[in-house]
Amino acid sequence: MKTQITYLQPVMQIQGRQNAQNIKGKSYEKFFNPQLAAPVEMVNAVNAGALPSEKIFAPTAENLNRWLADPYQMPVSGYGVLNEGGRGITAFTCSRHFMPNVNSEMFKWWMLWHTVEKERYTLWFPQAHISNSLADPERAADTSLSFEERFYNNSNHIVEYIGEMVLDTEAEFVPPTQFGFTQELLEKQGITASASGWAHTVGNKNVATAILIHLVRNVDGGAEMFSLYYTTPHAEFSRIAQIEGAGERGVQFALSQGLTERHALSSAYEMAVHDMTEFTHLAEILPELYAQFGQQ
Amino acid sequence: MKTQITYLQPVMQIQGRQNAQNIKGKSYEKFFNPQLAAPVEMVNAVNAGALPSEKIFAPTAENLNRWLADPYQMPVSGYGVLNEGGRGITAFTCSRHFMPNVNSEMFKWWMLWHTVEKERYTLWFPQAHISNSLADPERAADTSLSFEERFYNNSNHIVEYIGEMVLDTEAEFVPPTQFGFTQELLEKQGITASASGWAHTVGNKNVATAILIHLVRNVDGGAEMFSLYYTTPHAEFSRIAQIEGAGERGVQFALSQGLTERHALSSAYEMAVHDMTEFTHLAEILPELYAQFGQQ
């Protein structure tokens, strides 16, 4: 059962009106729907307080594999802070989505298709999304390549509201094994699509600022997605970025900007609300959108 | 038709848990219900963007009377900013509530009864309210006096979250005629209860920071309440406070604190969300609460 989203920051309301103007005349305009909802169980989970500390973990390979081995150990949506001081005051968010009538092929198609025009990106979250583009659109458009060849290591330049703050970042999507997930476990869990990446300040891969993990599998009646976000830096990001010191420099950068535990908590919560809103919404439009534009 | 509130700032989630602990053992504990909802029409109105400038007005006597003469000229809930520069960058919020099975007697009773213990105040908005008390509780308790004699000019010290900011203020509730409403119009509109006041920094009546207006009338099946809030200062507050320069000093104080139009817009929106949440919730509990405790 779903319920209507009741809160939208004024800056998002303004962005939503602008996006509604921009999309006029596009062939996919009818898929722009500002009516947002989320599953009641996610709403209740995310408003029940921050996760207890034993549910929050650093993104080590061991922890990530333990999570993927049993993603139902986590609530359907949750947020909190992992405060390891000099190793990071790290905003943590997790979620599980069931997306009816979606499959991992549609998901992969969407991750590429929406990057071609910023108006497509706004279908996903009409009030929060501003633009997303790939560094190498030609490679992204080359249908002789696999999704992974087109999408991975092809920088996404993402601009969007997370809460009332504009996030302007570059994200490098990489194979999930680069995070430390074992091939064996990915197969055992039936993961058939991954959009997992690490983010850095624009133009500077030496300062890692966030990671996000989306792992998708096909299940009866649709697709299931398991997600993790770390939206403020942690030293462990160096391992994932495969750039020595990138995580530590991210931590120092965040601290120099005045990051506190309260900010990190707010960041983690906003990410959880954003996630439950945008993926619920994407699942509502994706099957029909794919039916109409999936051959492009 | 109502819908569940889907967003609660982390600081409010923490406060809500603390309030749930504090109320344990109180005779009215069963009325503490953290499940919040608001009418769909209010949710839609408040997320449809800020009010157009022609719907936003300074709190002059003329404007206030024009509003009360036809409160249905305004949407059921709305927010915006009146930017008059040196006279104030003023956050403006309006609302109309229908409260089924409530009447103005219950409303007046509630406005006094809840100030006796902070736990009572938390019934009204379990995650946002911290404490509210009156400067002269003995006068407030004197049932030989009228509501107006007990409540007006008896400073309320209010501490609550509005959004993620703690509001810690003193409010002076005064007769609605002090705002400039004419007695004739109040009678014509059938207003039988008013909780309308102006707020100032704690301990200092010379700096007026906000005004709030709640006018209640009995209608078929319940009570109707018309509300206005100005939550950042405007020069006109001097007239309402009847203190020369109090409004202008409020404006200067706010500007010295770095108030911008964006902050004011956010303040107005948070007030609108707070209003739709707390008065919808109060209406849900008040009839039974009054039936049980109304003789106190």
XYZ file of C-alpha atoms in Angstrom:
592
model
C 0.000 0.000 0.000
C 1.314 3.390 -0.951
C 0.720 6.851 0.462
C 1.152 10.306 -0.995
C 4.397 12.209 -0.296
C 3.345 15.157 1.879
C 6.503 17.291 2.015
C 8.441 18.977 -0.767
C 10.965 21.679 0.029
C 10.093 25.063 -1.563
C 13.230 24.912 -3.738
C 11.999 21.584 -5.112
C 8.543 22.985 -5.770
C 10.177 25.733 -7.840
C 12.380 23.218 -9.674
C 9.355 21.035 -10.376
C 7.509 23.870 -12.055
C 10.556 24.696 -14.160
C 10.972 21.051 -15.150
C 7.288 20.887 -16.115
C 7.873 23.801 -18.480
C 11.057 22.338 -19.948
C 9.518 18.990 -20.818
C 6.690 20.449 -22.897
C 6.721 19.056 -26.422
C 8.994 16.108 -25.658
C 7.728 12.770 -26.982
C 7.782 11.361 -23.442
C 6.078 14.363 -21.827
C 3.090 12.327 -20.663
C 5.351 10.353 -18.318
C 6.145 13.508 -16.337
C 3.962 13.064 -13.264
C 4.531 15.271 -10.213
C 2.215 13.145 -8.036
C 4.573 11.229 -5.767
C 3.960 8.348 -3.393
C 5.900 5.811 -1.374
C 5.062 2.493 0.276
C 3.576 2.964 3.743
C 6.036 0.475 5.175
C 8.986 2.546 3.884
C 7.465 5.766 5.217
C 6.993 4.180 8.622
C 10.498 2.689 8.646
C 12.230 5.913 7.741
C 10.344 7.952 10.325
C 10.883 5.524 13.200
C 14.197 7.080 14.202
C 17.775 6.513 13.107
C 19.067 2.941 12.870
C 20.680 1.542 16.013
C 24.481 1.601 15.762
C 24.735 -2.194 15.368
C 22.831 -1.939 12.079
C 25.248 0.599 10.576
C 28.490 -0.577 9.015
C 31.563 0.772 7.257
C 31.765 -0.135 3.548
C 34.464 -2.757 3.933
C 34.367 -5.698 1.522
C 33.514 -8.014 4.390
C 30.597 -5.879 5.569
C 29.229 -5.403 2.066
C 29.243 -9.131 1.398
C 27.623 -9.836 4.755
C 24.885 -7.351 3.855
C 24.268 -8.813 0.396
C 24.187 -12.341 1.791
C 21.063 -11.366 3.744
C 19.691 -7.962 2.776
C 16.516 -8.698 4.750
C 18.482 -8.266 7.957
C 18.033 -4.525 7.324
C 14.720 -2.654 7.480
C 13.053 -1.763 4.192
C 14.471 1.742 4.593
C 16.794 3.176 7.215
C 19.303 5.871 7.933
C 21.954 6.777 10.474
C 25.493 7.961 11.049
C 28.701 5.983 11.383
C 30.928 8.348 13.330
C 34.507 7.148 13.123
C 36.009 10.586 13.680
C 39.119 10.931 11.510
C 37.988 8.056 9.291
C 34.701 9.817 8.615
C 31.439 11.106 10.012
C 29.567 9.030 7.517
C 25.923 9.309 6.503
C 24.490 5.811 5.959
C 21.249 4.929 4.164
C 19.837 1.548 3.124
C 16.724 0.461 1.270
C 14.957 -2.399 -0.447
C 12.512 -1.818 -3.283
C 10.143 -4.191 -4.991
C 9.375 -2.773 -8.440
C 6.294 -4.438 -9.918
C 6.462 -5.317 -13.630
C 10.051 -4.055 -13.863
C 12.990 -6.264 -14.790
C 16.729 -5.748 -14.789
C 16.807 -5.157 -18.568
C 14.482 -2.183 -18.162
C 16.574 -0.894 -15.299
C 19.783 -1.019 -17.370
C 18.040 0.584 -20.334
C 16.791 3.389 -18.100
C 20.219 4.103 -16.585
C 21.544 4.888 -20.076
C 18.453 6.294 -21.809
C 17.790 9.046 -19.260
C 21.307 10.504 -19.543
C 20.762 11.703 -23.125
C 18.603 14.711 -22.230
C 18.138 16.399 -18.868
C 14.355 16.371 -19.388
C 14.388 12.571 -19.366
C 16.165 12.629 -16.017
C 13.376 14.784 -14.569
C 10.810 12.009 -15.204
C 12.451 10.094 -12.376
C 11.897 12.716 -9.663
C 10.116 15.709 -11.230
C 10.892 18.159 -8.417
C 14.418 17.094 -7.413
C 16.235 16.251 -10.625
C 18.047 18.912 -12.624
C 20.467 17.172 -14.999
C 22.560 14.058 -15.495
C 24.910 13.409 -18.388
C 27.708 11.025 -19.291
C 31.282 11.998 -20.103
C 31.300 9.793 -23.241
C 27.795 9.822 -24.757
C 29.012 8.110 -27.924
C 30.182 5.067 -26.053
C 26.940 5.131 -24.072
C 24.990 5.077 -27.360
C 26.927 2.209 -28.935
C 24.436 -0.650 -28.882
C 27.083 -3.115 -30.030
C 28.463 -2.891 -26.487
C 26.979 -4.352 -23.316
C 25.318 -2.147 -20.709
C 28.364 -2.554 -18.536
C 30.727 -1.502 -21.326
C 28.588 1.526 -22.119
C 27.942 2.661 -18.546
C 30.877 1.766 -16.340
C 33.785 4.195 -16.034
C 31.786 6.739 -17.997
C 31.487 9.627 -15.527
C 27.957 10.714 -14.638
C 27.686 14.424 -13.930
C 24.705 14.541 -11.593
C 22.905 17.710 -10.476
C 19.889 17.259 -8.219
C 18.291 18.336 -4.978
C 18.761 16.026 -2.024
C 16.460 17.741 0.450
C 16.982 21.461 0.024
C 20.668 21.182 -0.913
C 21.816 20.942 -4.509
C 24.106 17.992 -5.045
C 26.479 18.682 -7.946
C 28.833 15.749 -8.275
C 30.518 13.296 -10.593
C 29.928 9.595 -10.075
C 32.012 6.753 -11.468
C 29.950 3.608 -11.887
C 32.125 0.501 -11.732
C 31.628 -3.279 -11.604
C 30.214 -4.364 -8.235
C 33.280 -6.559 -7.754
C 35.284 -3.332 -7.429
C 33.362 -2.696 -4.210
C 34.470 -6.115 -3.023
C 31.295 -8.089 -3.705
C 32.343 -11.594 -4.705
C 31.231 -12.883 -8.085
C 30.005 -15.993 -6.342
C 27.698 -14.063 -4.019
C 26.389 -11.809 -6.794
C 25.437 -14.933 -8.762
C 24.020 -16.724 -5.764
C 21.737 -13.778 -5.080
C 20.736 -13.590 -8.730
C 21.970 -10.034 -9.231
C 21.588 -9.223 -12.923
C 22.082 -5.455 -12.914
C 24.261 -3.128 -10.889
C 24.436 0.641 -10.869
C 27.024 1.096 -8.152
C 29.507 3.891 -8.098
C 31.629 6.281 -6.146
C 31.349 10.035 -6.346
C 33.912 12.797 -6.164
C 34.054 16.563 -6.341
C 33.521 17.770 -9.911
C 36.712 17.412 -11.946
C 38.720 15.863 -9.125
C 38.886 12.109 -8.679
C 41.337 12.522 -5.832
C 38.579 13.554 -3.393
C 36.011 10.768 -2.963
C 32.821 12.075 -1.393
C 30.158 9.351 -1.565
C 29.319 5.840 -2.670
C 26.030 4.412 -3.811
C 25.122 0.817 -4.476
C 22.105 -0.447 -6.416
C 21.902 -4.185 -7.023
C 18.914 -5.519 -8.971
C 17.516 -8.997 -9.450
C 14.464 -10.360 -11.187
C 11.829 -11.882 -8.910
C 8.259 -13.063 -9.319
C 6.174 -10.193 -10.612
C 8.942 -7.645 -10.989
C 12.397 -6.633 -9.868
C 13.934 -6.266 -6.470
C 16.633 -3.714 -5.713
C 18.952 -3.554 -2.722
C 20.613 -0.205 -2.128
C 23.180 1.399 0.133
C 24.313 5.014 0.220
C 27.175 6.634 2.072
C 26.621 10.299 1.344
C 29.391 11.810 3.420
C 32.978 10.513 3.117
C 34.652 7.548 4.757
C 38.313 6.500 4.518
C 37.255 3.153 3.013
C 36.268 4.979 -0.185
C 39.978 4.860 -1.201
C 39.730 1.099 -1.642
C 36.590 1.347 -3.754
C 37.872 4.230 -5.909
C 41.209 2.419 -6.201
C 42.907 5.767 -5.616
C 45.233 5.960 -2.652
C 44.092 8.570 -0.141
C 40.942 9.604 -2.052
C 38.702 8.591 0.852
C 40.884 10.235 3.486
C 40.999 13.435 1.422
C 37.207 13.270 1.173
C 36.977 13.031 4.959
C 39.313 15.998 5.406
C 37.392 17.997 2.814
C 34.073 17.328 4.564
C 35.474 18.236 7.977
C 36.963 21.442 6.559
C 33.472 22.316 5.290
C 32.151 22.044 8.848
C 30.521 18.597 8.667
C 29.021 17.547 12.007
C 27.158 14.446 13.124
C 23.882 16.371 12.939
C 24.558 17.359 9.313
C 25.435 13.779 8.464
C 22.230 12.538 10.108
C 20.205 15.012 8.104
C 22.027 14.007 4.902
C 21.328 10.331 5.560
C 17.639 10.998 6.237
C 17.220 13.181 3.156
C 18.859 10.464 1.074
C 16.428 7.890 2.463
C 13.424 10.090 1.653
C 14.843 10.819 -1.805
C 15.441 7.121 -2.451
C 11.984 5.973 -1.388
C 10.424 8.710 -3.496
C 12.426 8.357 -6.706
C 12.546 4.582 -6.974
C 8.879 4.161 -6.136
C 8.155 6.714 -8.822
C 10.507 5.174 -11.375
C 8.863 1.787 -10.902
C 5.484 3.367 -11.652
C 6.518 4.767 -15.028
C 9.268 2.421 -16.220
C 7.306 -0.520 -17.673
C 5.215 1.673 -19.962
C 8.110 3.977 -20.773
C 10.217 0.985 -21.774
C 7.393 -0.445 -23.862
C 7.231 2.803 -25.790
C 10.908 3.833 -26.020
C 12.837 0.669 -25.190
C 13.958 0.120 -28.775
C 15.821 3.433 -28.871
C -9.884 12.601 2.964
C -6.662 12.517 4.917
C -3.232 11.128 4.144
C -0.333 10.109 6.340
C 2.473 12.621 6.977
C 5.545 11.152 5.240
C 8.368 13.407 6.429
C 9.642 14.080 9.927
C 13.021 15.693 10.443
C 15.469 13.480 12.380
C 15.547 15.980 15.263
C 11.767 15.638 15.533
C 11.979 11.851 15.470
C 14.362 12.064 18.433
C 12.091 14.520 20.267
C 9.096 12.289 19.604
C 10.774 9.325 21.264
C 11.729 11.445 24.260
C 8.182 12.807 24.551
C 6.811 9.252 24.390
C 8.994 8.370 27.381
C 8.057 11.482 29.344
C 4.315 10.966 29.042
C 4.332 7.463 30.505
C 2.062 7.226 33.525
C 0.155 10.427 32.843
C -3.629 10.085 33.055
C -3.915 11.310 29.458
C -1.141 9.088 28.080
C -3.492 7.239 25.747
C -4.065 10.437 23.786
C -0.382 10.556 22.783
C -0.507 9.298 19.198
C 2.544 9.729 16.937
C 0.574 8.730 13.812
C 0.054 11.989 11.959
C -2.077 12.848 8.969
C -3.354 15.873 7.093
C -6.201 16.520 4.635
C -5.152 15.692 1.063
C -6.410 19.076 -0.100
C -4.094 20.861 2.360
C -1.131 18.686 1.340
C -1.764 19.462 -2.307
C -2.226 23.183 -1.660
C 0.953 23.560 0.327
C 3.060 21.687 -2.209
C 1.755 23.555 -5.245
C 4.339 26.311 -4.940
C 4.443 29.581 -3.026
C 1.415 31.882 -3.174
C 1.424 34.464 -5.955
C 2.393 37.902 -4.657
C -1.137 39.306 -4.995
C -2.321 36.778 -2.378
C 0.244 37.882 0.228
C -0.425 40.941 2.345
C 1.135 42.970 5.131
C -0.684 42.709 8.485
C -2.298 46.137 8.336
C -5.710 46.502 9.959
C -7.268 47.068 6.549
C -5.741 43.908 5.073
C -6.635 41.768 8.076
C -10.266 42.859 7.941
C -10.406 42.277 4.201
C -9.088 38.758 4.783
C -11.567 37.954 7.563
C -14.440 39.335 5.512
C -13.821 36.519 3.001
C -11.311 33.941 4.228
C -12.267 31.654 1.334
C -10.448 33.990 -1.038
C -7.306 32.217 0.203
C -6.394 28.580 -0.479
C -6.921 26.072 2.330
C -3.206 26.347 3.050
C -0.536 28.554 1.544
C 2.811 30.150 2.121
C 5.056 32.810 0.654
C 7.245 35.813 1.350
C 6.344 39.479 1.532
C 9.646 41.187 0.787
C 9.418 44.845 1.759
C 13.144 45.265 2.335
C 13.682 47.554 5.311
C 10.101 46.966 6.504
C 10.698 43.224 6.582
C 11.417 40.072 4.606
C 8.318 38.514 6.012
C 7.329 34.840 5.998
C 3.580 34.549 5.404
C 1.399 31.478 6.005
C -2.376 31.058 5.889
C -4.727 28.146 6.541
C -8.316 27.099 7.060
C -9.207 24.077 9.160
C -12.505 22.307 9.613
C -12.374 20.436 12.927
C -15.141 17.832 13.115
C -16.941 17.517 16.464
C -14.905 20.362 17.948
C -16.430 23.605 19.185
C -14.966 26.884 20.319
C -15.459 26.013 24.016
C -13.225 22.972 23.596
C -10.655 25.070 21.774
C -10.507 27.655 24.569
C -10.320 24.930 27.198
C -7.419 23.305 25.324
C -5.449 26.545 25.011
C -5.352 26.806 28.808
C -5.352 23.142 29.871
C -2.282 22.153 27.854
C -0.082 24.861 29.398
C -0.130 23.256 32.864
C 2.363 20.460 32.023
C 4.722 20.179 29.098
C 3.578 16.595 28.519
C 0.069 17.853 27.728
C 1.519 20.160 25.098
C 3.195 17.176 23.402
C -0.219 15.573 22.717
C -0.776 18.291 20.127
C 2.272 17.460 17.969
C 4.127 14.543 19.543
C 7.392 15.037 17.633
C 7.596 18.833 17.449
C 6.411 20.140 20.795
C 8.785 20.561 23.726
C 7.132 22.860 26.268
C 4.668 25.696 26.678
C 3.883 27.502 29.921
C 2.154 30.672 31.058
C 3.767 33.493 33.009
C 0.857 33.583 35.504
C -0.472 30.039 35.956
C -2.627 31.086 38.940
C -4.601 33.522 36.860
C -4.839 30.914 34.120
C -6.323 28.464 36.661
C -8.913 30.869 38.067
C -12.189 29.491 36.744
C -14.106 32.505 38.066
C -12.552 34.436 35.166
C -13.391 34.178 31.495
C -11.047 32.445 29.025
C -9.996 35.833 27.738
C -9.209 37.119 31.233
C -7.187 33.999 31.995
C -5.299 33.749 28.698
C -4.739 37.206 27.258
C -1.650 39.173 28.291
C -0.368 36.088 30.113
C 2.916 35.396 28.296
C 3.235 31.951 26.698
C 6.791 30.655 26.718
C 6.770 28.324 23.719
C 9.535 25.867 22.821
C 8.964 23.676 19.775
C 10.446 22.511 16.500
C 9.262 24.308 13.394
C 10.937 22.161 10.781
C 14.391 21.347 12.078
C 14.830 24.638 13.946
C 13.906 25.034 17.586
C 11.627 28.005 18.128
C 12.073 29.368 21.652
C 9.891 32.421 22.017
C 7.434 34.306 24.164
C 4.006 35.077 22.746
C 1.537 37.642 24.053
C -2.024 36.673 23.233
C -4.276 39.712 23.051
C -7.875 40.528 22.022
C -8.300 40.257 18.240
C -9.381 43.888 18.184
C -5.777 44.770 19.103
C -4.808 43.423 15.663
C -7.329 45.811 14.168
C -10.184 43.382 13.513
C -13.420 45.295 14.028
C -15.852 43.991 16.627
C -18.566 44.250 14.007
C -16.744 41.951 11.577
C -15.778 39.440 14.290
C -19.459 39.188 15.229
C -20.671 39.068 11.649
C -18.342 36.123 10.966
C -19.451 34.429 14.174
C -15.984 34.281 15.710
C -16.368 32.900 19.234
C -12.754 32.133 20.131
C -9.465 33.804 19.317
C -5.924 32.746 20.126
C -4.083 35.545 18.387
C -0.816 36.938 19.604
C 2.487 38.527 18.842
C 5.830 37.018 19.735
C 9.115 38.531 20.854
C 12.571 37.386 21.833
C 12.542 35.779 25.280
C 12.457 38.414 28.000
C 12.358 41.347 25.598
C 9.059 42.818 24.447
C 10.886 45.527 22.546
C 11.808 43.156 19.696
C 8.679 41.769 18.011
C 9.490 38.704 15.899
C 6.226 37.102 14.767
C 2.448 37.233 14.855
C -0.055 34.433 14.716
C -3.811 34.623 14.354
C -6.308 31.857 15.074
C -9.984 32.755 14.808
C -12.541 30.040 15.526
C -16.258 29.789 14.879
C -18.817 27.053 15.368
C -20.274 25.580 12.193
C -22.433 22.577 11.340
C -20.681 19.445 12.567
C -17.712 21.119 14.216
C -15.552 24.206 14.316
C -13.848 26.189 11.630
C -10.582 28.007 12.209
C -8.977 30.706 10.088
C -5.270 31.271 10.675
C -2.488 33.591 9.606
C 1.165 33.463 10.578
C 3.934 35.966 9.980
C 6.987 34.123 11.249
C 9.696 36.614 10.380
C 9.355 40.272 11.393
C 7.505 43.113 9.712
C 7.436 46.793 10.744
C 3.644 46.585 11.188
C 4.179 44.439 14.299
C 4.751 47.695 16.249
C 1.097 48.611 15.821
C -0.093 45.193 16.977
C 2.299 45.009 19.937
C 1.428 48.612 20.794
C 5.128 49.201 21.392
C 6.729 51.909 19.298
C 9.536 50.544 17.159
C 9.141 46.897 18.282
C 8.429 45.738 14.726
C 11.256 47.763 13.202
C 13.670 46.418 15.821
C 12.465 42.913 14.968
C 13.233 43.557 11.297
C 16.719 44.841 12.144
C 17.347 41.886 14.445
C 16.337 39.393 11.735
C 18.494 41.096 9.115
C 21.455 41.136 11.505
C 20.987 37.366 11.902
C 21.381 36.970 8.144
C 17.721 36.542 7.155
C 17.295 36.172 3.384
C 14.251 35.681 1.182
C 15.135 31.999 0.835
C 15.215 31.563 4.633
C 11.886 33.351 4.938
C 10.356 31.131 2.244
C 11.549 28.046 4.068
C 10.210 29.404 7.379
C 6.805 30.074 5.815
C 6.647 26.587 4.292
C 7.698 24.866 7.522
C 5.028 26.840 9.378
C 2.398 25.700 6.862
C 3.416 22.055 7.235
C 3.497 22.417 11.024
C 0.044 24.042 11.033
C -1.608 21.428 8.831
C -0.088 18.681 10.949
C -0.784 19.992 14.444
C -4.324 21.264 13.953
C -5.431 18.185 12.052
C -4.015 16.139 14.900
C -5.550 18.295 17.635
C -8.973 17.973 16.021
C -8.602 14.189 16.111
C -8.004 14.003 19.852
C -9.776 17.060 21.256
C -13.402 15.901 21.467
C -12.592 12.800 23.491
C -9.913 14.556 25.536
C -12.407 17.269 26.446
C -15.060 14.697 27.320
C -12.630 13.103 29.743
C -10.784 16.109 31.206
C -12.983 19.089 30.317
C -14.193 19.571 33.885
C -10.649 20.239 35.146
